[in-house]
Amino acid sequence: MCSLSKEKSIHVTVDVDSLRSEIRDKSVKVLDIRKEDDYKQGHIPGAINLPLASLLADDSPDKVLQYAQSFGIGDETSVVVYDDTFGALASRVAWTLEYVGHRDVSLLDVTYSTWKKLGLETSSDIPSLTKTTHSLKLQPQILATSDYLTPAKEKGAILVDNRERLNFLEQHIPGAINIPYRMLASGQNILRPKEDLKRLFQNRNIGQDSEIITYCGSVGTLSGLGYYALKSLGMNNAKLYVRSFKEWKSLDKPIEKQKDANYWDLSAE
Amino acid sequence: MSNTNLSQSKPDTAPKHKINWGRLEEAERFAEMTKLFRQGLITRDDFRRFRLQHGAYGSRMTDDYSMIRLKLPAGEVYPEQIERIADLSEQFSIGSAHVSTRQNFQLHWVALEDVSEVLRGLAEVGITTREACGNSVRSIMCSPLAGVCPDEAFDPTPYAVGATKFLLRNPLSQSLPRKFKINFTCCEKHGMARMVDIGLIPLQIEENGNLQRGFKIFLGGGLGAQSFVGHQLEPFTSEDELLYTIVSVIRIFDRLGNRDNMARARMRYLVNDMGWERFQNLVLKERAMIKMLLSVIVKLDVDKTPEVLRKISISSEIPSVSQGYARWVKSNTFKQKQSGFSTAFLTLESGDVTSNQLRAIAEIAREFTSDGQIRNGFTQDIVFRWIRDEDLPRLYSKLLEVGLANPGALTMASVVGCSGTTSCNLALTNSHRLAKEVQRKFIELKIDEDDDLRNSTIKISGCPNSCGQHEIATIGFYGGGGRLGKEMYPLYTMSLGGRSDENTTLGHTCTKVPAKRIIQTILKIVEIFKSEKKSGETLDLWIRRIVEGNGGPNVKSIDDIKELLKPVVIVPTKDQDEDFYADYGSDGSYHTKTGRGECAA
Ligand code: SF4
């Protein structure tokens, strides 16, 4: 590997034009995180299917490495991930790759539906794969566990809950603040423009170097998007509590609630 | 904020908002003030005043969340604005918005830190929240039928908009003793001219052979812990005198209103304490003074250019009529004075509407309304005007698809409920959910199809403060707490016979009704009415007779009704009926809890 490629800057998101030219240059591996049936009906040309459910069935580092290698992803391969769920599932996969030590991974900045609405090319061909090798360099600094949370909070870490507002009001990890995942997107893009996104954190007096831990309901998808929103602003001291609130509850840890108000009855759902 | 929405790529001929009420600077200032407040550099009270002036209330039991009230003068709102409200609700609120009884949208449970972002998003599409709360002139209302009502003298909308242009951000209206409400209506029947500080009904008279436009002006009305009906200032106030009159009234209120006692600060108390004649004299004198002192004639900026109506394409295929259409047309539409056009009302449960429904409403307005706009109504509803009669079946099926085709909008089945314990600090009961429950039950029972009940109304407030307008309802309720031994249960006080038309009357207290017996109680009243009514008599008219003590030989007065209801409102023990002791929307046992009031009307 030439050393130049190591210095190339890695973007949190790539736009459709860049991705299309990378696909033409064959300089990228594209991962499609949707269900197999959806994938078979059409996907971005050359994309490899990795349904989130398959990954979650066993997301141990060894298994993840196995996937990467079987897809032909080497240590220096550029990877772009997309889904059709506002980028949340793609984020979870991107984070997992990052965690096992794959640096060069980005999110497509739109969903597959938008890609199609834009009239861009799709294909139902399944690419042939050539196996390669990938080393394992775990990145524990981007992972938060339940044991880590409380002491980190005491030392000033900020806990961000990316679930929707009503779910947050109903119950959340004590001391967490709520940034619903919907706040992170704008229009057709899975993440807002940087200036917009930045204001949301500035308004909350959250500094650039703060340690931030994101979590959501169960498997770290919505909070995966939250994690990449932070990274897109260069807030690199971020961690994902990947087992999220589901685990927290199952461990019978303390829970906080906005009491004495019937906010659910305001919803017209 | 770039919110390019792909679905908008169709050519859009619908008009965009004409007046930009919003100010981006105010959003930025809000962000700065919030930071200063969080850093402890401004006091809670100072911040609170600022926050209210910019349309943000504290939420129930917490200042960390706000209810943001939009200010929509005359209730006018355009499709691109509705779409923005939908986006903002999804991003920063709870994914639903709420239509108030004063024609505004409210976004609940917005994090205080995000209020500035919401204000920014609104300002980008011309909407303000300025002076939507606090001790200021609140959004000026105008009947949603203004301009299309067969009984109106002329369309008052431009006057409501003109008055807003003059008063919004005007130093005159920044720190009044208390909030100040102005309503324009189209005619005697369709508004609430006598229930506000200043109520106005268009009136046209002939003077020296010329038609002269003006208003009947009512002063000093209002609902609240103590309610009053407004007094008419003079037989006719010409349009040239309109602004002078409004300014005079506000100035007198500003000078003489009770600033010491918040509970008696509304102008209606001033009028009542001083006596109407003295107050009337003061207003007339003040107006004469202002006219003399002002060297420049102050005139309302009234834009009288007629609305340009778009030609909307009507599909040539004969629409298949969806099920329930006849019922819906009868109870949700209104024939405009312009032949061939109708106005359609959407009834929302307690005024709540999802973001996706809002997007559908914007699309429908683009497709079906010739004026391309939407108006919010007076009863937590949304109104489409200028629909071609032949398009109604197609409109109905569109509404059906998005769950907005509930029948009964213009009948007793459309129930008003204030926010209650869902968000209001002063609430004692969940009036919001109760109103939803009553409406669901009534639609199920097809109450909306009963012509005897059409003109009647049911309105529910979560405490004596009347934001749910219970006092002008045929059957009104306000929440409190009841007690049996040590156990508390949610309890409402019921009043009968209120109305807000030319015979405006406040309801008379009848009896107390436990929350979980409200539906049975209303049905029992209907049952008594059915057996007692004279032929052709409607519920509201029968109740009027009862209130006056002029009922039939069996049921003569309110006391007789109270007697007949006794078995319905009986209080069981907790062992007999545990559910009775829990309010709607909660399973835990009921207790009353209130915080500091910010007057969340
Ligand atoms: S203060 Fe108003 S909104 Fe709150 S509960 Fe009372 S009547 Fe309802």
Short mmCIF file of N, CA and C in Angstrom, two decimals, chain A residues 1-10 76 103-104:
data_model
loop_
_atom_site.label_atom_id
_atom_site.label_comp_id
_atom_site.label_asym_id
_atom_site.label_seq_id
_atom_site.Cartn_x
_atom_site.Cartn_y
_atom_site.Cartn_z
N MET A 1 0.84 -1.20 0.00
CA MET A 1 0.00 0.00 0.00
C MET A 1 0.88 1.25 0.00
N CYS A 2 0.55 2.18 -0.84
CA CYS A 2 1.36 3.38 -0.83
C CYS A 2 0.91 4.27 0.32
N SER A 3 1.85 4.98 0.88
CA SER A 3 1.55 5.73 2.09
C SER A 3 0.59 6.90 1.82
N LEU A 4 0.55 7.32 0.56
CA LEU A 4 -0.33 8.45 0.25
C LEU A 4 -1.79 8.15 0.61
N SER A 5 -2.21 6.92 0.30
CA SER A 5 -3.61 6.59 0.49
C SER A 5 -4.00 6.68 1.97
N LYS A 6 -3.00 6.47 2.84
CA LYS A 6 -3.30 6.56 4.27
C LYS A 6 -3.66 7.98 4.68
N GLU A 7 -3.12 8.94 3.95
CA GLU A 7 -3.37 10.32 4.34
C GLU A 7 -4.62 10.89 3.70
N LYS A 8 -5.16 10.11 2.76
CA LYS A 8 -6.33 10.70 2.08
C LYS A 8 -7.43 10.93 3.11
N SER A 9 -8.12 12.05 2.99
CA SER A 9 -9.07 12.38 4.05
C SER A 9 -10.32 11.53 3.88
N ILE A 10 -10.83 11.07 4.99
CA ILE A 10 -12.01 10.21 4.93
C ILE A 10 -13.22 11.02 5.33
N GLU A 76 -7.18 -1.23 3.22
CA GLU A 76 -7.18 0.10 2.60
C GLU A 76 -8.33 0.34 1.65
N ARG A 103 -10.70 1.78 8.57
CA ARG A 103 -10.75 3.23 8.70
C ARG A 103 -11.63 3.88 7.62
N ASP A 104 -11.46 3.38 6.41
CA ASP A 104 -12.01 4.11 5.27
C ASP A 104 -13.45 3.68 4.96
#
